[in-house]
mmCIF file of C-alpha atoms and ligand atoms in Angstrom:
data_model
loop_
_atom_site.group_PDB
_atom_site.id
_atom_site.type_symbol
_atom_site.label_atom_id
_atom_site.label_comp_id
_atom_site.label_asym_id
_atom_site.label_seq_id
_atom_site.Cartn_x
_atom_site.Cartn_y
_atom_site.Cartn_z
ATOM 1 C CA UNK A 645 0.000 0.000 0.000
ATOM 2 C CA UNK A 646 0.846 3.612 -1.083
ATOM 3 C CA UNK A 647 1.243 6.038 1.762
ATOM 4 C CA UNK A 648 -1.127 9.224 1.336
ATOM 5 C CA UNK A 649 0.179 12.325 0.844
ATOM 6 C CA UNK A 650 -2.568 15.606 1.061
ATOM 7 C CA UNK A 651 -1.648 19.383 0.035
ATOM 8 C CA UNK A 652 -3.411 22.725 -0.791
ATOM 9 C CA UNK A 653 -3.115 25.881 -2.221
ATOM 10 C CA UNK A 654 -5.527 28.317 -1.819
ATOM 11 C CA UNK A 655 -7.301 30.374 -4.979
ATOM 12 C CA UNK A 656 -6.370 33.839 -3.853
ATOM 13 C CA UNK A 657 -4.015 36.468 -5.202
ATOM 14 C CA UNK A 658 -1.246 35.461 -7.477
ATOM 15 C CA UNK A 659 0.397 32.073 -7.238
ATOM 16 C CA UNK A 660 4.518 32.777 -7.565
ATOM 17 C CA UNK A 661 7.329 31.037 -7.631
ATOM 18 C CA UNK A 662 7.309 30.670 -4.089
ATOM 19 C CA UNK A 663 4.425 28.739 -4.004
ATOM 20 C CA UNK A 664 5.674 26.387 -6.796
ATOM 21 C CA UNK A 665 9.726 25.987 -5.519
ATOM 22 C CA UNK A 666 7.933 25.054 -1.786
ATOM 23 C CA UNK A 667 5.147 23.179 -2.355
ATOM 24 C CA UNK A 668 3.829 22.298 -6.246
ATOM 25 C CA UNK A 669 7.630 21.448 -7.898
ATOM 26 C CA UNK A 670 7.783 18.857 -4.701
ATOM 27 C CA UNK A 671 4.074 17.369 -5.317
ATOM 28 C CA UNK A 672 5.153 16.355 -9.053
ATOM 29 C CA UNK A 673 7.819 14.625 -7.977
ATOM 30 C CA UNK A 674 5.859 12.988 -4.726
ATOM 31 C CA UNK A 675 2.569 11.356 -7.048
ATOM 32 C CA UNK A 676 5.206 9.144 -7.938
ATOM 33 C CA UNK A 677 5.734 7.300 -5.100
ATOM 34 C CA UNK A 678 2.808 8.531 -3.411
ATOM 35 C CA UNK A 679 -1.089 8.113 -3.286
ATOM 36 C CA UNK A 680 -1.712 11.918 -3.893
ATOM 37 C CA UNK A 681 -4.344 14.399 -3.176
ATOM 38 C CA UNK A 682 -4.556 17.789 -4.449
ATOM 39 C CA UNK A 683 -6.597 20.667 -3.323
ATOM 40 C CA UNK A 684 -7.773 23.965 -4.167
ATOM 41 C CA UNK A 685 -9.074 25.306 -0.362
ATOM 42 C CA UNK A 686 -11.470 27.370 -1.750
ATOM 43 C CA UNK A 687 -12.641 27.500 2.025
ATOM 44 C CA UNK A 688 -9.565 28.944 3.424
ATOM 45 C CA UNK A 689 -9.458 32.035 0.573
ATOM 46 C CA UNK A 690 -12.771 33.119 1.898
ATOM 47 C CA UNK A 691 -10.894 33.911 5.379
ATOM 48 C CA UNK A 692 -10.222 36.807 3.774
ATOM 49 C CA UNK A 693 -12.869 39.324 1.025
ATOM 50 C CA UNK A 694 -13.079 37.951 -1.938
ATOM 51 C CA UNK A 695 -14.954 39.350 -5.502
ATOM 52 C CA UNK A 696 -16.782 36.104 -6.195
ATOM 53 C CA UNK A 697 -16.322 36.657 -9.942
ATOM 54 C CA UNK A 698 -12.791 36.789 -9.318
ATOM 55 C CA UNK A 699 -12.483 33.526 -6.786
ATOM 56 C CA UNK A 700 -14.278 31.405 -9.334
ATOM 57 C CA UNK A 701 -11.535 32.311 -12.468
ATOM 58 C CA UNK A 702 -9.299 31.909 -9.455
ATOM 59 C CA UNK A 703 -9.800 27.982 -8.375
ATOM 60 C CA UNK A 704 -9.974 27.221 -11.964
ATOM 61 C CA UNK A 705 -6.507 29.212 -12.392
ATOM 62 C CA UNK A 706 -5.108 26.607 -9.389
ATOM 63 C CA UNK A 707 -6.427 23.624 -10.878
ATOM 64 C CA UNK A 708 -4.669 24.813 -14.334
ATOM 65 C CA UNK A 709 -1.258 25.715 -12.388
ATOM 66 C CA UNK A 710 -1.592 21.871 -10.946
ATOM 67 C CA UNK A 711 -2.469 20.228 -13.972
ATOM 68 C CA UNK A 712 0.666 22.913 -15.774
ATOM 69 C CA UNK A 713 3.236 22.214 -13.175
ATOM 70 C CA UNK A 714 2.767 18.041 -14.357
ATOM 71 C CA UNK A 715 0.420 17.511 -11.431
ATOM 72 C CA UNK A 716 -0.892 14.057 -13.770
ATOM 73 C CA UNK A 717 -4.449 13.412 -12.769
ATOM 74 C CA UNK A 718 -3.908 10.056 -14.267
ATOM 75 C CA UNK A 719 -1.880 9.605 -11.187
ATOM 76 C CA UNK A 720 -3.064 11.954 -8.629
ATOM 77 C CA UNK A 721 -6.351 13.149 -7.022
ATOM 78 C CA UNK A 722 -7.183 17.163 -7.592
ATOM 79 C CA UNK A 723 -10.520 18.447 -5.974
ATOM 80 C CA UNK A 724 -12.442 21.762 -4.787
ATOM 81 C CA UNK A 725 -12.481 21.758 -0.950
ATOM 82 C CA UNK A 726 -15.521 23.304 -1.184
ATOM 83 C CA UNK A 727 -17.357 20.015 -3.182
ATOM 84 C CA UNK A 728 -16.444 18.050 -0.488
ATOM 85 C CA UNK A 729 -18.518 19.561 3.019
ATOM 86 C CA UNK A 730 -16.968 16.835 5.209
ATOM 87 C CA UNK A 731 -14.160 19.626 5.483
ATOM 88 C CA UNK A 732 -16.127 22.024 6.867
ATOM 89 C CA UNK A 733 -18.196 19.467 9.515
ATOM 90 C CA UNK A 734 -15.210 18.165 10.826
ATOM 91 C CA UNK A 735 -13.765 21.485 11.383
ATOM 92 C CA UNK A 736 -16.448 22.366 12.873
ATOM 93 C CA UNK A 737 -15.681 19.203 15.531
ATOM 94 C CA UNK A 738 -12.226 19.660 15.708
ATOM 95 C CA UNK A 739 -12.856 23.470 16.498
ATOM 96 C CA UNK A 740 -14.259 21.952 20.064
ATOM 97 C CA UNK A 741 -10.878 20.024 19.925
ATOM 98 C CA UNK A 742 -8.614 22.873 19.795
ATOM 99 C CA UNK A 743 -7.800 25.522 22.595
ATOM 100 C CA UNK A 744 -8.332 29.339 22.602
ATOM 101 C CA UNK A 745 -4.282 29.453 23.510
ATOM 102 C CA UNK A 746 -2.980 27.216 20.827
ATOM 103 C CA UNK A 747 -5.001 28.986 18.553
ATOM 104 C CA UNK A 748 -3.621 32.348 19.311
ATOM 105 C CA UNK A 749 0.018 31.335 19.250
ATOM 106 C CA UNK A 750 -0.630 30.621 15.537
ATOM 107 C CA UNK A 751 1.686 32.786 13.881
ATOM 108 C CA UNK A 752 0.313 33.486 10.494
ATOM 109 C CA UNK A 753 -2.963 34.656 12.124
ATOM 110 C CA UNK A 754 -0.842 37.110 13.952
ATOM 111 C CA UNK A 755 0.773 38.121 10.593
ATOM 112 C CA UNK A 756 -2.531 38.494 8.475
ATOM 113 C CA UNK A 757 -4.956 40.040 11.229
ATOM 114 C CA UNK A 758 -2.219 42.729 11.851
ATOM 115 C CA UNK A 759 -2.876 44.174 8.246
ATOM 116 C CA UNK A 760 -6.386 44.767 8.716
ATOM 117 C CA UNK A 761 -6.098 44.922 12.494
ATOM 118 C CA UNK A 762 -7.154 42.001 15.137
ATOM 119 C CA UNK A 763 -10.376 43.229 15.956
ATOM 120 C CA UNK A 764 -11.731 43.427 12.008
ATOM 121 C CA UNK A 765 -10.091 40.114 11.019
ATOM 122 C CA UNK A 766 -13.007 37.139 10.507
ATOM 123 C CA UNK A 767 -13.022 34.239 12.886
ATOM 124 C CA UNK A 768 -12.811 32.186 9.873
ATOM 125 C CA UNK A 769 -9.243 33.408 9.819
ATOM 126 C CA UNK A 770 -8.678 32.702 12.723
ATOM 127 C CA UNK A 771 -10.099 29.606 12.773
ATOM 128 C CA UNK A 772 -8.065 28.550 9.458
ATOM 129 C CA UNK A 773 -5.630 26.084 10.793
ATOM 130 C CA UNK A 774 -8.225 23.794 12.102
ATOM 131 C CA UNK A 775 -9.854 23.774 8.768
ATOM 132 C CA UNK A 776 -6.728 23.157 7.836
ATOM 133 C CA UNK A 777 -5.818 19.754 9.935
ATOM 134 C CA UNK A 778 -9.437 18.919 9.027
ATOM 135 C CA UNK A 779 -8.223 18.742 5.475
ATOM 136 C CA UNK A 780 -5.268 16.914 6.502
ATOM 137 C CA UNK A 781 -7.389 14.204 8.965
ATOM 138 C CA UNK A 782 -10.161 13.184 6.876
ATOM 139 C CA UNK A 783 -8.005 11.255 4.411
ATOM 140 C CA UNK A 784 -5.737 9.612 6.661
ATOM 141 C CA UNK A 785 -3.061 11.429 5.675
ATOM 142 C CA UNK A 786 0.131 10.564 6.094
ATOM 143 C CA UNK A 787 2.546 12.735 4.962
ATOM 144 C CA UNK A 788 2.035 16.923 3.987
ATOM 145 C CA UNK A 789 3.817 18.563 1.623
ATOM 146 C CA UNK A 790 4.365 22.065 2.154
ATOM 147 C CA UNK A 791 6.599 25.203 2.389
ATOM 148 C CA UNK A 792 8.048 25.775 5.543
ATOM 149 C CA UNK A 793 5.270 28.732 6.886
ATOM 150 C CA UNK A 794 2.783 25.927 7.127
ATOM 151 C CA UNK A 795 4.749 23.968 9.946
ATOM 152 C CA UNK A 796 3.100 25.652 13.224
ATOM 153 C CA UNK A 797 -0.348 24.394 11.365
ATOM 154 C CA UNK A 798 1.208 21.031 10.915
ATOM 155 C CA UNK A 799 2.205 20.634 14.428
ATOM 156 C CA UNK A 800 -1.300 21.764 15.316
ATOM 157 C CA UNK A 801 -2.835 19.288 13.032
ATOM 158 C CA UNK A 802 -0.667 16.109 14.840
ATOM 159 C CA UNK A 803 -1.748 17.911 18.412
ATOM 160 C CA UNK A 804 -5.856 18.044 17.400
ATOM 161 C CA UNK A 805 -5.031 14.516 16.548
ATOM 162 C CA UNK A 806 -3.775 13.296 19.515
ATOM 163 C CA UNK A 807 -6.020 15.219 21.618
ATOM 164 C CA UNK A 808 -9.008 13.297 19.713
ATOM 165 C CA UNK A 809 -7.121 10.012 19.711
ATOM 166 C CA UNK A 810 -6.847 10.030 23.363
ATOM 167 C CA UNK A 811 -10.165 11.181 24.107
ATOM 168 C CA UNK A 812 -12.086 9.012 22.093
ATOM 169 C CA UNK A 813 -9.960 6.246 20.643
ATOM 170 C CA UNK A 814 -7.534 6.074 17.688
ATOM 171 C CA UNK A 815 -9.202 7.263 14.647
ATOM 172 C CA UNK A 816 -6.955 10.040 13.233
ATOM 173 C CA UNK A 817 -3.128 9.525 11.907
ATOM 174 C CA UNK A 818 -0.730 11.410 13.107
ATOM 175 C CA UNK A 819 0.520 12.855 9.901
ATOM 176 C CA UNK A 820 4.395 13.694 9.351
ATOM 177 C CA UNK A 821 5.207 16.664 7.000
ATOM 178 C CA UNK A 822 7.571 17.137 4.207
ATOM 179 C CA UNK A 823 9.307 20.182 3.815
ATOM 180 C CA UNK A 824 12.475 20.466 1.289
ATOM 181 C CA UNK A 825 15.303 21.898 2.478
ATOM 182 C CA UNK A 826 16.023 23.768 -0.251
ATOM 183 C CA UNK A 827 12.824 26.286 -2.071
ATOM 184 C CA UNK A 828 11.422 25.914 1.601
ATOM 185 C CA UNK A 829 11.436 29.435 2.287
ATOM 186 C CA UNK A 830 11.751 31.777 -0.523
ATOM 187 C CA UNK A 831 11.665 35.565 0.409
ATOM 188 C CA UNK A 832 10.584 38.604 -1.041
ATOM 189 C CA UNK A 833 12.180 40.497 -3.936
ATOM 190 C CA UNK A 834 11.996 43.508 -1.989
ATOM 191 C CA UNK A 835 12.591 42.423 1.169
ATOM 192 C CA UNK A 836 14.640 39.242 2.098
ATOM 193 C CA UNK A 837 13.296 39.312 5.279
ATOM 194 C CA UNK A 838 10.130 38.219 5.074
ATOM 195 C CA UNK A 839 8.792 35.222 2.419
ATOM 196 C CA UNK A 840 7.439 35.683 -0.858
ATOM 197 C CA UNK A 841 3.871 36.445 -0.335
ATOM 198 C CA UNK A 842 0.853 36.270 -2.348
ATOM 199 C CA UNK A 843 -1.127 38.971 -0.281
ATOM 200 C CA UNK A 844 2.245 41.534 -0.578
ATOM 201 C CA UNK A 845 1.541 44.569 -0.634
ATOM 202 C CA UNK A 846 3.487 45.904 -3.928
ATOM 203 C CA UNK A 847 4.062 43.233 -6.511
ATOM 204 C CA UNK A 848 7.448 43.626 -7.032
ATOM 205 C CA UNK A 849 7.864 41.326 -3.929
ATOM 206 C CA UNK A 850 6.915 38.345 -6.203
ATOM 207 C CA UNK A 851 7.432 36.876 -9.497
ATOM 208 C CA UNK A 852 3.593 35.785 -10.158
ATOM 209 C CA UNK A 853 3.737 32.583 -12.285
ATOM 210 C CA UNK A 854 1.695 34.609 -14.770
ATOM 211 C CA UNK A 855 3.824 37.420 -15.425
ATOM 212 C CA UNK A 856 4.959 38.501 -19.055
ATOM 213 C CA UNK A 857 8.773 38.384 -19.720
ATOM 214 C CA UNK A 858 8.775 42.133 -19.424
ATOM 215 C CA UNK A 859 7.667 42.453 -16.168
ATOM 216 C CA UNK A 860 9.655 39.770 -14.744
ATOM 217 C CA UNK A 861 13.042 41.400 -15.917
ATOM 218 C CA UNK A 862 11.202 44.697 -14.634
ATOM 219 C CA UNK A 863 10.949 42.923 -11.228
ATOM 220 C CA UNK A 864 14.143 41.220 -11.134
ATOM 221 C CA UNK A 865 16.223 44.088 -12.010
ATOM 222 C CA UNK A 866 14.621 46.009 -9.166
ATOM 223 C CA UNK A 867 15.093 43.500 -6.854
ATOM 224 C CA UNK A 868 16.874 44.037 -3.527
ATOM 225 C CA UNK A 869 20.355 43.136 -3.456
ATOM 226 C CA UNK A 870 23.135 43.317 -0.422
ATOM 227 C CA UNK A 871 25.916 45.531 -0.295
ATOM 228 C CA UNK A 872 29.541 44.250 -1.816
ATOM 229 C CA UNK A 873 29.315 42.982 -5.886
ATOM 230 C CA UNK A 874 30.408 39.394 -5.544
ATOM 231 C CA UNK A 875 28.095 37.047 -6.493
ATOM 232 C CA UNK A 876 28.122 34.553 -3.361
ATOM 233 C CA UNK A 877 25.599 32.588 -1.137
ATOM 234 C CA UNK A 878 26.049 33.280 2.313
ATOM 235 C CA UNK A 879 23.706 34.327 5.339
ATOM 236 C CA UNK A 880 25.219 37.418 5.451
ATOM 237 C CA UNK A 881 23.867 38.346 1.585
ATOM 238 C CA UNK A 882 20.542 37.387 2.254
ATOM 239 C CA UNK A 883 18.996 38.921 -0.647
ATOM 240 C CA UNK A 884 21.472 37.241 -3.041
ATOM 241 C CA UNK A 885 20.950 34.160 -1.505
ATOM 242 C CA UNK A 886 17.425 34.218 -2.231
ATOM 243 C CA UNK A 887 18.086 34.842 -5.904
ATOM 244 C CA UNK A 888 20.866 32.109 -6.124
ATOM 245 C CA UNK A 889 18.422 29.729 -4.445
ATOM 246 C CA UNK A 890 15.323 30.720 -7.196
ATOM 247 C CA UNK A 891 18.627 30.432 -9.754
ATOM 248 C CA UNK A 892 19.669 26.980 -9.001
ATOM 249 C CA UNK A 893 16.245 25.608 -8.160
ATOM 250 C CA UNK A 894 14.906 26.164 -11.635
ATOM 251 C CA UNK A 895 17.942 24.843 -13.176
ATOM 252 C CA UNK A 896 18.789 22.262 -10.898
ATOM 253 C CA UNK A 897 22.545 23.343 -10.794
ATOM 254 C CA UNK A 898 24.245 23.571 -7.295
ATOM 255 C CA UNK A 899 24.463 27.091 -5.481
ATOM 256 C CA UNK A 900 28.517 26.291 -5.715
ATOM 257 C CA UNK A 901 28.107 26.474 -9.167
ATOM 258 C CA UNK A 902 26.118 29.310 -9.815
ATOM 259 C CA UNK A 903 28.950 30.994 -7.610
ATOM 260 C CA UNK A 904 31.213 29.573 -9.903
ATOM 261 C CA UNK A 905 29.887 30.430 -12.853
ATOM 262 C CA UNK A 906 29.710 34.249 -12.038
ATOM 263 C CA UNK A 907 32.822 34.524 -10.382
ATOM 264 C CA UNK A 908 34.553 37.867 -11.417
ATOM 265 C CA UNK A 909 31.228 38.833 -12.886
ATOM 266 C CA UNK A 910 28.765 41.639 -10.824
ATOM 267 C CA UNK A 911 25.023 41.835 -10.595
ATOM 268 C CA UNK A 912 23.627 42.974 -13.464
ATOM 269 C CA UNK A 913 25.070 40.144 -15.120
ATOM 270 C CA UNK A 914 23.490 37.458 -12.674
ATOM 271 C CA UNK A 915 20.555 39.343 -12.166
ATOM 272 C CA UNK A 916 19.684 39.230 -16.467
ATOM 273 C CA UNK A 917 21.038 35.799 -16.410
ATOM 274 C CA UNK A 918 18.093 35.086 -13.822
ATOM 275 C CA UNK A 919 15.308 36.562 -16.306
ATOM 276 C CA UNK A 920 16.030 34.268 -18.546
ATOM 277 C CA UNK A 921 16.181 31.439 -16.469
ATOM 278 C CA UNK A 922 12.923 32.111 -14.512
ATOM 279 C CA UNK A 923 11.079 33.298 -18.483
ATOM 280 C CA UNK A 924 12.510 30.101 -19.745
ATOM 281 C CA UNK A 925 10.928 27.913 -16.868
ATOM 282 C CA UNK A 926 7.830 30.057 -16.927
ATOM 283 C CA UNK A 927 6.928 30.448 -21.133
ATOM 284 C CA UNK A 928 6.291 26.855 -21.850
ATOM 285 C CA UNK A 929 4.396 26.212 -18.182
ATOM 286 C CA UNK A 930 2.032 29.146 -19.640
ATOM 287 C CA UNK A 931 1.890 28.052 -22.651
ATOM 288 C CA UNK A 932 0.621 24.611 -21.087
ATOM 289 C CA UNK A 933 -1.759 26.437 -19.072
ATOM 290 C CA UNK A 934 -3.327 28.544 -21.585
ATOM 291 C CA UNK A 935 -3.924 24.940 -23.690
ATOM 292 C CA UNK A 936 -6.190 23.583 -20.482
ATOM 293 C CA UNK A 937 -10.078 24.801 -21.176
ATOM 294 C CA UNK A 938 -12.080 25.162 -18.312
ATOM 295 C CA UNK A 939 -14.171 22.133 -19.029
ATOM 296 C CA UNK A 940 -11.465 19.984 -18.981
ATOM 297 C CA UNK A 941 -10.417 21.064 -15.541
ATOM 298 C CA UNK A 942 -13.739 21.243 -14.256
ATOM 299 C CA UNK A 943 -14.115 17.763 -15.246
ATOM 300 C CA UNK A 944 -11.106 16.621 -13.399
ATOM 301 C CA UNK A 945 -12.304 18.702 -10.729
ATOM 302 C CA UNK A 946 -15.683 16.934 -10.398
ATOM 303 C CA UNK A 947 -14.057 13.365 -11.031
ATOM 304 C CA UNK A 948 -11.569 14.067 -8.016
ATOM 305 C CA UNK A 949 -14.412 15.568 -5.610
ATOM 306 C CA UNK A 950 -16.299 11.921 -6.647
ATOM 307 C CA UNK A 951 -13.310 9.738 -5.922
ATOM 308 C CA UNK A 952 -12.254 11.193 -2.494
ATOM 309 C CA UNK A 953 -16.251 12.049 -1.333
ATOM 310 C CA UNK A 954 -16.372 8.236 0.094
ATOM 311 C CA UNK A 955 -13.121 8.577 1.703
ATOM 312 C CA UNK A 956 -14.363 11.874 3.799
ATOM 313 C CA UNK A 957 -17.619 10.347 4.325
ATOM 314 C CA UNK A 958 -16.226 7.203 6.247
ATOM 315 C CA UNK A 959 -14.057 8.964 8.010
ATOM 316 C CA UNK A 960 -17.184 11.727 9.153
ATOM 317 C CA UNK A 961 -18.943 8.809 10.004
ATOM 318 C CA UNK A 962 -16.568 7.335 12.306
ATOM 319 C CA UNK A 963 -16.061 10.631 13.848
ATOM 320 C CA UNK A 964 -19.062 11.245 14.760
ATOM 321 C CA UNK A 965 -19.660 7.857 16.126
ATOM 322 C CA UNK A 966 -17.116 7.940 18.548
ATOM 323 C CA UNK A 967 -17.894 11.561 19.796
ATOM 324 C CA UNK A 968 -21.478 9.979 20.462
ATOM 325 C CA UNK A 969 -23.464 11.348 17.479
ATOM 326 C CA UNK A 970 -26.482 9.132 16.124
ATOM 327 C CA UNK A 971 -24.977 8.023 12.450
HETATM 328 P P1 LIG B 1167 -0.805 28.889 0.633
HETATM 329 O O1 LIG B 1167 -1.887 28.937 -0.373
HETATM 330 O O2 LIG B 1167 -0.465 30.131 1.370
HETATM 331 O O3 LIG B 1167 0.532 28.368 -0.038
HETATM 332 C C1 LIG B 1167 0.549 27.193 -0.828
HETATM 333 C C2 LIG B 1167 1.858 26.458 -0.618
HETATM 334 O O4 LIG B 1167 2.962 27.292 -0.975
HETATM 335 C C3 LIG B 1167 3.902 27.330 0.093
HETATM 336 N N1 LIG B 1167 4.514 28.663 0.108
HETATM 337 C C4 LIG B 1167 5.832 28.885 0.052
HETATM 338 N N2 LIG B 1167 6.884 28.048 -0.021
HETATM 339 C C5 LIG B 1167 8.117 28.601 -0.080
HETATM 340 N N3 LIG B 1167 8.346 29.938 -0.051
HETATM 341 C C6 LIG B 1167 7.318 30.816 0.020
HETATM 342 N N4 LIG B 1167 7.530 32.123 0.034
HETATM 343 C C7 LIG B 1167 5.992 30.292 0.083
HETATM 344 N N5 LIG B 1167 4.766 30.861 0.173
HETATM 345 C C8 LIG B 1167 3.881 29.849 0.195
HETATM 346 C C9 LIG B 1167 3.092 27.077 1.343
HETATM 347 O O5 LIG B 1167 3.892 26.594 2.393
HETATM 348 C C10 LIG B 1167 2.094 26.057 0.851
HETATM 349 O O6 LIG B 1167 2.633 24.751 0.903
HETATM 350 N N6 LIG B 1167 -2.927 26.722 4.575
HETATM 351 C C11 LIG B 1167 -2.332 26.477 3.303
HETATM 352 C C12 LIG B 1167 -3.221 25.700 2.361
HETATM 353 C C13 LIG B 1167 -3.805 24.467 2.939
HETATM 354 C C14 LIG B 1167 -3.159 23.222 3.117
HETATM 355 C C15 LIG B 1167 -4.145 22.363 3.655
HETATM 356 C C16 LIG B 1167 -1.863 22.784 2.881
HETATM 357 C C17 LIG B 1167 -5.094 24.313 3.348
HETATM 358 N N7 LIG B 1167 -5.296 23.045 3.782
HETATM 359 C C18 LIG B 1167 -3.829 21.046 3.973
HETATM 360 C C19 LIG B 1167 -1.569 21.445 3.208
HETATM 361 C C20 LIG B 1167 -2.545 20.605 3.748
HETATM 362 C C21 LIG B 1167 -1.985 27.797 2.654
HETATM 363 O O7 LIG B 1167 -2.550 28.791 2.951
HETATM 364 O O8 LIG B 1167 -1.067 27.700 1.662
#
């Protein structure tokens, strides 16, 4: 037997190469060994306002980027969270699960309520990472593939489920995660500091996997760089690390040999010699996106929502058994 492997991405703002290098690049490589199941958390995007005309293009956009990135249906599972309401019921258990003070040591709420302020942010967004190990708990899941911002969620997940476990009897799986090393964390364009971001506030701190060649030379010239004009991946040059890291990840050459390769040579020369490297990766995966119709995905959508319904459903089912509901 396969183990199970269960990811997301939710529909809102612009997917980047963050989101691919951490999470998506990792998935295509995991359905091989992997039974796989792909999401679009249509749920979680709603934590924040959304223009309903723009969520729905959105979710179809993610389904495209899965199916353009060689996420092979043929192989792996893809599905709207939102066709699937066992996500939201068991949340809704699990949220008597989970404790006020875990909740509010989750760091990404902390993050995302202080743009809008705590006391206008939605409970839903607060109440995200439960929705998330929902996600995760239905299917068994064994193993989550993600960047490294979605580890505090993870370790909540395996907590919710030992909390339940022990309460009521082993029902959940205590699910490991998977983060890569390397593409774990990539940071901002214009500030190394913080990670590449989807809800940034000025788009040069991304390159969206949509962008034209002429705004992602636009974006990469103006990206941040550290003082000094060697081209060299330390901790010390953090915003040249970042861009040797995006470098060698979309080539697969080793940081040493990036360094190698523009020793004696200064930034501009690297920084043009990225362009191309990110527009050659990112042409032909638009190309392959723009050949995808809507049907098509929608029908892989609907076929994926039908083959992991039953799976939920059982696992609802035993749920609310145990926690004395009359099934
Ligand atoms: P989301 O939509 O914010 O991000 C999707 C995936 O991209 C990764 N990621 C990054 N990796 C490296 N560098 C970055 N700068 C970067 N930014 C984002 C994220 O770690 C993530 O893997 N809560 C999740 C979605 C979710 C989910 C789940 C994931 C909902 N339910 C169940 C796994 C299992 C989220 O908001 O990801």
């Amino acid at each position: 037997m396969k183990k199970r492997i269960f990811s997301g991405v939710q529909p809102s703002g612009n997917l980047h190469l963050g989101n691919y290098l951490g999470a998506i690049k990792n998935w295509v490589k995991l359905q091989n060994e992997y039974e796989s199941i792909f999401c679009v958390v249509d749920l979680h995007a709603i934590t924040v306002p959304q223009d309903p005309e723009k969520l729905r293009k959105k979710i179809i956009e993610v389904a495209k980027i899965y199916l353009a990135a060689g996420i092979d249906p043929q192989k792996s599972t893809i599905f709207i969270q939102s066709h699937v309401p066992e996500h939201a019921e068991l949340a809704w258990i699990l949220n008597t699960v989970a404790k006020m003070g875990e909740m509010e040591r989750m760091t990404q709420f902390k993050d995302k309520s202080q743009k809008e302020g705590r006391e206008s942010a939605s409970v839903g967004l607060f109440d995200y990472p439960v929705l998330m190990a929902a996600d995760i708990l239905l299917y068994d899941t064994q193993v989550v593939p993600v960047g490294q911002d979605q580890l505090q969620h993870i370790e909540l997940t395996r907590t919710l489920a030992r909390r339940f476990n022990k309460s009521f009897g082993d029902t959940f799986i205590i699910p490991e995660y998977f983060i890569k090393e390397e593409g774990k964390l990539i940071m901002g364009l214009d500030d190394p500091s913080k990670k590449m971001s989807k809800s940034a506030k000025s788009e040069y701190n991304y390159i969206a996997l949509s962008d034209d060649e002429e705004t992602i030379r636009k974006k990469i010239k103006k990206a941040m760089t550290d003082s000094g004009s060697e081209i060299v991946y330390r901790d010390d040059k953090p915003a040249l690390k970042n861009l040797i890291n995006i470098y060698s990840l979309l080539t697969d050459r080793s940081t040493g040999n990036i360094e190698k390769m523009y020793a004696g040579k200064g930034y501009a020369d690297f920084k043009s010699d990225l362009a191309d490297v990110v527009i050659a990766f990112l042409r032909p995966f638009q190309e392959k996106m723009a050949k995808i119709s809507d049907e098509e995905v929608l029908d892989i959508l609907k076929k994926g929502a039908d083959k992991v319904r039953p799976i939920a459903s059982k696992k609802l089912s035993e749920v609310k058994d145990k926690i004395g509901f009359i099934i």
